[in-house]
Amino acid sequence: MQFRVPKGTTDIVPDVAVKWQYLERKAVELFKTYGYKPIITPIFEHTEVFTRSIGSSTDIVQKEMYTFEDKGKRSLTLRPEGTAPVIRSYVEQNMNQLPQPVKLYYTGPMFRYERPQAGRYRQFWQIGVEAIGSDDPAVDAESILLLVNYFKAVGLKELTLYINSMGCENDRPQYIEMLKEYAEAKRESLCNDCVKRVDLNPLRLFDCKNETCQAVMADAPKLIDHLCESCSGHFDEVKHYLEMQCVNYTIKPELVRGLDYYTKTTFEIVSPLLGAQNAIGGGGRYNKLVEEFGGPSTPGIGFALGTERLALAVEKEGVFDVNENSTEVFIAVADPAAKHAAVNILYQLRSNDISSDIDYMNRSLKAQLNAANRRGIRYFVFLGSRELEAGAVVVKDMEDGAQVEVKLNELVEHLTGLVGAAK
Ligand SMILES: [Zn+2]
Ligand SMILES: [Zn+2]
């Protein structure tokens, strides 16, 4: 009997996991620079946390949630996204008592029951940030710039930044009526899903992948042309801050992020190298969400990026600097009689922060060297009975083949020097 991973999931094997860790490490470094702190929320929440916030008419809530009843008859849902849990926590933990805005980041798996395809899984990883408590357009710009600068930090060069404004609660009802009227008149040209959307959630009409629907929606009225004065002023400020940092952007009125809670600024970053599934990150402002969770009226903004797709993009044009995870020293035991002494040396090296390993498979010396070579270990220490008697070992640099004899009591110092210089 052999088991396979559930459909839509995958193992992140060590060679890939070290790359993910690198991406996460770079993110955390940058988030700190921007004043963001980590938060860790449960993987599952009460189902209502998501139905209330994401919107009951969205695809996520309608078809994609992993919802189950636990043994205590509670309806729980594996989180399909990271913002709602963070806002739930902001309200529950009274973070409005802290200096505002509260700036948080999270990383971890999310779950959506979607059709699996290249780069899209049912369990997928996100890195995200939220800045809660300020409606300053400079915070919008900060969120966008943080995402842009993070992608640059991991070596991405070809990026397109799309921005849009979804307006406020005053702009939307009027606009939605206008949109409904427009779509109603074009009903015959729309796909079945879109016909349903006209009544259920007309904003989602822009999300349809059907070409005919897209053609129809290209001429639809755009929210960005119907913003109130305050919202268009806010948007102008955001653009100004981006221009100050020489960040190019394209205004994309069709950019309606797939969740109901967005207000004002929304944004998305696309890597043209990725083909159809080319969005690698995006987010927006959600000024009504905290209230929705029973907190005081509090604005907020954030973004999330998908680790899988980012890793693909970095594979294509970025740099994975993952060396620091590899083992640096291998102790080759030439003679079983030297095993105990070799293990002693191994722990001596490790307690001096030298990443090191030894053979655990009773291999011949030759097979030990082959295995260590396959692992890409650079320095070999040869140890047999003769070396023990002489109190000295041979250290070989596999990169240039250089060998030196080193006294046992100087080995730690010698290797520390070599490994330090190689870094
Ligand atoms: Zn407005
Ligand atoms: Zn459609």
XYZ file of C-alpha atoms and ligand atoms in Angstrom:
425
model
C 0.000 0.000 0.000
C 1.434 3.313 -1.097
C -0.087 6.678 -0.353
C -0.084 9.752 -2.533
C -0.642 13.370 -1.547
C -4.285 14.495 -1.797
C -5.273 15.985 -5.156
C -4.242 19.607 -5.464
C -1.460 19.381 -2.901
C 2.229 18.776 -3.283
C 5.282 18.059 -1.193
C 7.716 20.908 -0.896
C 10.841 18.760 -1.133
C 14.096 19.990 0.480
C 15.612 21.452 -2.702
C 12.488 23.573 -3.172
C 11.898 24.235 0.517
C 15.300 25.922 0.901
C 14.285 28.291 -1.895
C 11.000 29.053 -0.184
C 12.833 29.704 3.042
C 15.067 32.110 1.187
C 12.031 33.951 -0.196
C 10.533 34.123 3.265
C 13.781 35.291 4.845
C 14.123 38.106 2.313
C 10.519 39.111 2.936
C 10.913 39.188 6.693
C 14.077 41.293 6.427
C 12.312 43.864 4.291
C 9.081 43.844 6.321
C 11.145 44.662 9.415
C 12.735 47.583 7.608
C 9.232 48.899 6.927
C 8.132 48.452 10.548
C 5.947 45.338 10.198
C 5.723 42.664 12.907
C 4.791 38.981 12.624
C 1.411 37.529 13.539
C 0.397 33.867 13.558
C -3.309 33.031 13.487
C -4.989 29.579 13.443
C -5.102 27.624 10.173
C -8.890 27.285 10.623
C -11.473 29.789 11.788
C -15.200 29.889 12.383
C -16.727 29.717 8.914
C -18.467 33.051 9.403
C -15.111 34.855 9.589
C -14.832 34.233 5.852
C -18.444 34.327 4.680
C -18.933 37.739 6.311
C -15.750 39.328 5.053
C -14.964 37.820 1.666
C -18.575 38.069 0.539
C -21.166 35.344 0.189
C -21.430 35.763 -3.582
C -17.722 35.299 -4.319
C -16.367 32.131 -5.901
C -14.319 31.493 -2.791
C -17.310 31.348 -0.483
C -19.640 29.736 -3.011
C -17.467 26.875 -4.181
C -13.925 26.901 -2.880
C -13.940 26.724 0.899
C -12.824 23.714 2.924
C -15.643 23.844 5.433
C -16.258 21.068 7.954
C -18.012 20.396 11.206
C -15.803 19.413 14.125
C -16.792 16.934 16.806
C -18.305 19.796 18.824
C -20.636 20.622 15.881
C -18.868 23.899 15.094
C -18.667 24.938 11.459
C -15.013 25.589 10.769
C -13.178 26.527 7.586
C -9.547 26.142 6.581
C -8.475 29.699 5.840
C -8.778 30.512 2.127
C -6.885 33.790 2.596
C -4.971 35.634 5.284
C -6.570 39.034 5.741
C -9.848 38.062 7.432
C -8.101 36.100 10.223
C -5.730 39.003 10.895
C -8.629 41.474 11.125
C -10.549 39.056 13.348
C -7.463 38.995 15.578
C -7.034 42.791 15.484
C -10.551 43.157 16.857
C -10.414 40.232 19.296
C -7.023 41.279 20.731
C -8.040 44.963 21.009
C -5.161 46.042 18.841
C -6.926 49.364 18.320
C -5.470 50.207 21.772
C -1.956 49.997 20.297
C -0.270 52.882 18.472
C -1.894 53.030 15.021
C -1.446 51.914 12.360
C -0.739 48.350 13.478
C 1.516 46.797 10.839
C 1.572 43.010 10.635
C 2.851 40.275 8.358
C 2.079 36.573 8.104
C 3.230 33.571 6.122
C 1.654 30.158 5.760
C -0.625 27.821 3.844
C -4.102 28.771 2.576
C -6.747 26.397 1.247
C -9.134 26.639 -1.685
C -10.988 23.870 -3.455
C -10.063 24.926 -7.003
C -9.299 23.043 -10.176
C -5.602 22.231 -9.831
C -3.394 23.503 -12.661
C 0.210 24.547 -13.197
C 1.228 26.747 -10.292
C -2.170 26.482 -8.626
C -2.815 24.174 -5.701
C -5.583 23.552 -3.205
C -3.105 24.114 -0.432
C -0.991 27.074 -1.419
C 1.345 29.391 0.445
C 1.022 33.103 0.921
C 3.116 35.857 2.401
C 1.084 38.911 3.306
C 1.070 42.185 5.209
C -1.669 44.342 6.720
C -1.456 47.956 7.922
C -4.516 48.643 10.045
C -5.658 51.981 11.453
C -4.746 54.648 8.905
C -6.426 56.000 5.792
C -3.341 57.997 4.780
C -2.672 57.528 1.045
C 1.021 57.335 1.992
C 0.203 53.997 3.626
C -1.345 52.774 0.374
C 1.863 53.775 -1.366
C 3.925 52.076 1.341
C 2.050 48.824 0.834
C 2.545 48.969 -2.934
C 6.197 49.999 -2.671
C 6.890 47.249 -0.156
C 5.566 44.658 -2.594
C 7.456 46.161 -5.541
C 10.689 46.461 -3.582
C 10.371 42.929 -2.263
C 10.088 41.534 -5.777
C 13.109 43.599 -6.775
C 15.011 42.316 -3.735
C 14.626 38.720 -4.909
C 15.893 39.647 -8.357
C 12.743 40.184 -10.429
C 13.246 42.820 -13.087
C 10.300 42.537 -15.420
C 7.287 43.594 -13.413
C 4.075 45.382 -14.283
C 2.231 47.215 -11.532
C -1.500 47.730 -12.009
C -3.443 50.042 -9.745
C -7.082 50.982 -9.469
C -9.543 52.556 -7.085
C -12.754 50.848 -6.031
C -14.139 53.978 -4.401
C -15.991 54.137 -1.114
C -19.404 53.039 0.126
C -20.892 56.217 -1.374
C -19.531 55.578 -4.857
C -20.258 51.926 -5.203
C -24.040 51.537 -5.002
C -24.562 54.162 -7.729
C -21.891 52.636 -9.864
C -23.173 49.093 -9.407
C -26.612 50.224 -10.582
C -25.001 51.742 -13.655
C -23.060 48.539 -14.296
C -26.140 46.379 -13.845
C -28.052 48.452 -16.345
C -25.240 48.119 -18.848
C -24.885 44.342 -18.371
C -28.638 43.821 -18.401
C -28.766 45.287 -21.901
C -26.018 42.901 -23.043
C -27.441 39.839 -21.348
C -27.557 37.682 -24.511
C -23.825 38.080 -25.091
C -22.834 36.947 -21.601
C -21.965 33.417 -20.464
C -24.245 31.611 -17.997
C -22.032 32.432 -15.028
C -22.034 36.097 -15.938
C -25.807 36.210 -16.328
C -25.981 35.092 -12.701
C -23.378 37.669 -11.744
C -25.505 40.500 -13.122
C -27.908 40.134 -10.221
C -25.662 38.531 -7.661
C -22.486 40.560 -7.933
C -22.016 42.644 -11.081
C -18.477 43.724 -10.077
C -17.400 40.146 -10.625
C -18.354 40.432 -14.324
C -14.864 41.810 -14.868
C -13.305 38.567 -13.610
C -14.773 36.321 -16.338
C -12.193 34.477 -18.444
C -14.647 34.116 -21.364
C -13.488 36.215 -24.321
C -16.955 37.349 -25.358
C -17.708 38.472 -21.819
C -14.389 40.268 -21.677
C -15.181 42.090 -24.912
C -18.549 43.159 -23.522
C -17.002 44.337 -20.282
C -14.271 46.305 -22.040
C -16.877 48.942 -22.893
C -18.645 48.841 -19.545
C -18.658 51.949 -17.353
C -15.647 52.030 -15.038
C -15.777 52.791 -11.349
C -12.616 54.845 -11.575
C -14.496 57.408 -13.700
C -17.228 57.742 -11.063
C -15.325 58.311 -7.835
C -16.369 60.946 -5.288
C -14.040 63.879 -4.733
C -12.469 62.423 -1.619
C -11.735 59.070 -3.299
C -10.252 60.576 -6.428
C -8.126 62.925 -4.286
C -6.901 59.908 -2.316
C -6.040 58.084 -5.520
C -4.133 61.114 -6.857
C -2.044 61.186 -3.690
C -1.228 57.477 -3.990
C -0.098 58.006 -7.574
C 1.989 60.992 -6.515
C 3.840 58.957 -3.870
C 4.563 56.230 -6.417
C 5.870 58.781 -8.895
C 8.114 60.251 -6.201
C 9.778 56.846 -5.930
C 9.962 56.537 -9.725
C 7.733 53.475 -9.726
C 5.891 52.941 -13.002
C 2.268 51.939 -12.827
C -0.621 51.298 -15.170
C -4.153 52.216 -14.170
C -6.353 49.227 -14.820
C -10.037 50.003 -14.247
C -10.966 46.326 -14.687
C -8.789 45.435 -11.729
C -11.379 44.242 -9.260
C -9.696 42.025 -6.731
C -11.742 38.856 -6.205
C -12.975 39.743 -2.722
C -15.853 41.952 -1.655
C -14.114 43.845 1.095
C -11.920 46.142 -0.974
C -12.425 49.912 -0.953
C -10.402 52.650 -2.648
C -6.915 51.515 -3.738
C -6.387 48.060 -5.214
C -3.209 46.845 -6.885
C -1.660 43.844 -8.546
C 1.796 42.970 -9.780
C 2.269 40.780 -12.806
C 5.353 38.989 -14.084
C 5.111 38.865 -17.892
C 7.347 35.770 -17.864
C 4.731 33.580 -16.224
C 2.163 33.187 -18.995
C -1.531 32.964 -18.169
C -1.264 32.717 -14.383
C 0.969 35.757 -14.202
C -0.195 37.709 -11.140
C 2.354 37.205 -8.389
C 0.930 39.497 -5.760
C -1.691 42.085 -5.042
C -3.882 43.689 -2.467
C -5.872 46.717 -1.554
C -7.594 48.865 0.991
C -10.443 47.539 3.127
C -11.877 50.409 5.136
C -15.056 48.605 6.225
C -13.604 45.259 7.260
C -12.808 45.992 10.911
C -16.375 47.233 11.437
C -17.650 44.109 9.734
C -15.904 42.158 12.502
C -17.556 44.222 15.227
C -14.652 46.586 15.803
C -14.677 50.389 15.696
C -14.620 51.985 12.235
C -10.993 51.464 11.223
C -9.363 51.692 7.811
C -6.760 49.193 6.622
C -4.736 48.048 3.653
C -2.602 45.039 2.795
C -1.358 42.613 0.192
C -0.639 38.945 -0.271
C 1.659 37.143 -2.640
C 1.705 33.510 -3.689
C 4.909 31.693 -2.841
C 4.506 29.049 -5.603
C 4.230 31.555 -8.409
C 6.875 33.835 -6.967
C 9.271 30.879 -6.813
C 8.549 30.162 -10.491
C 9.201 33.781 -11.427
C 12.435 33.917 -9.420
C 13.485 30.650 -11.060
C 13.097 32.421 -14.416
C 14.911 35.670 -13.717
C 15.854 36.069 -10.086
C 18.464 34.787 -7.689
C 18.035 32.077 -5.105
C 20.801 32.533 -2.579
C 20.358 29.276 -0.695
C 23.955 28.274 0.034
C 23.820 28.865 3.717
C 21.706 25.767 4.204
C 24.271 23.304 2.905
C 26.615 21.162 4.946
C 30.152 22.470 4.859
C 32.334 19.724 6.313
C 32.277 15.946 5.949
C 34.289 13.698 8.228
C 35.406 10.695 6.218
C 36.180 7.743 8.450
C 38.910 5.652 6.839
C 38.897 2.974 9.512
C 35.996 1.740 11.702
C 38.314 1.890 14.716
C 38.310 5.678 14.363
C 34.504 6.015 14.393
C 34.151 7.025 18.050
C 36.845 9.652 17.758
C 35.278 10.880 14.520
C 31.879 11.344 16.138
C 33.570 13.293 18.909
C 35.144 15.603 16.389
C 31.803 15.942 14.612
C 30.164 17.334 17.742
C 33.140 19.549 18.417
C 32.707 21.126 14.975
C 28.952 21.469 15.370
C 29.259 23.149 18.762
C 31.511 25.640 17.018
C 28.785 26.400 14.436
C 30.451 24.478 11.639
C 27.764 22.653 9.689
C 29.149 19.113 9.456
C 28.178 15.509 8.921
C 29.461 11.959 8.937
C 28.582 8.612 7.340
C 25.797 6.656 9.062
C 25.528 3.834 6.517
C 28.695 1.824 7.219
C 29.971 2.740 3.767
C 33.461 2.068 2.498
C 35.692 5.127 2.382
C 35.185 5.416 -1.355
C 31.398 5.201 -1.048
C 31.474 7.789 1.753
C 33.289 10.204 -0.509
C 30.863 9.612 -3.365
C 27.854 10.226 -1.154
C 29.368 13.397 0.315
C 30.278 14.626 -3.158
C 26.729 14.134 -4.320
C 25.610 16.324 -1.460
C 27.965 19.058 -2.635
C 29.953 19.170 0.603
C 33.095 21.227 0.106
C 35.543 20.239 2.858
C 36.506 16.673 3.731
C 38.320 15.672 6.904
C 40.030 12.263 6.644
C 40.286 10.309 9.855
C 41.742 6.813 10.394
C 43.724 5.047 13.126
C 46.967 6.385 11.713
C 45.740 9.976 11.903
C 44.540 9.430 15.457
C 47.946 8.172 16.513
C 49.691 11.059 14.800
C 47.170 13.576 16.238
C 46.647 15.152 12.819
C 44.148 14.861 9.977
C 44.106 15.708 6.310
C 41.641 18.425 5.262
C 40.803 18.515 1.589
C 39.044 21.297 -0.296
C 37.027 19.488 -2.952
C 36.664 22.652 -5.000
C 40.354 23.047 -5.860
C 41.688 19.707 -4.566
C 44.067 21.404 -2.114
C 45.083 19.231 0.863
C 46.669 20.237 4.135
C 47.570 18.347 7.272
C 46.052 19.914 10.364
C 46.731 19.068 14.005
C 43.602 17.775 15.750
C 43.731 20.493 18.381
C 43.816 23.122 15.640
C 41.082 21.614 13.484
C 38.199 23.763 14.720
C 40.149 26.941 14.212
C 41.348 25.844 10.776
C 37.887 24.884 9.519
C 36.293 27.985 10.993
C 38.748 29.996 8.921
C 38.038 28.044 5.730
C 34.258 28.074 6.088
C 34.238 31.741 7.088
C 36.305 32.689 4.044
C 34.072 30.662 1.726
C 30.923 32.517 2.856
Zn -15.712 57.842 -2.571
Zn -18.742 35.328 -18.541
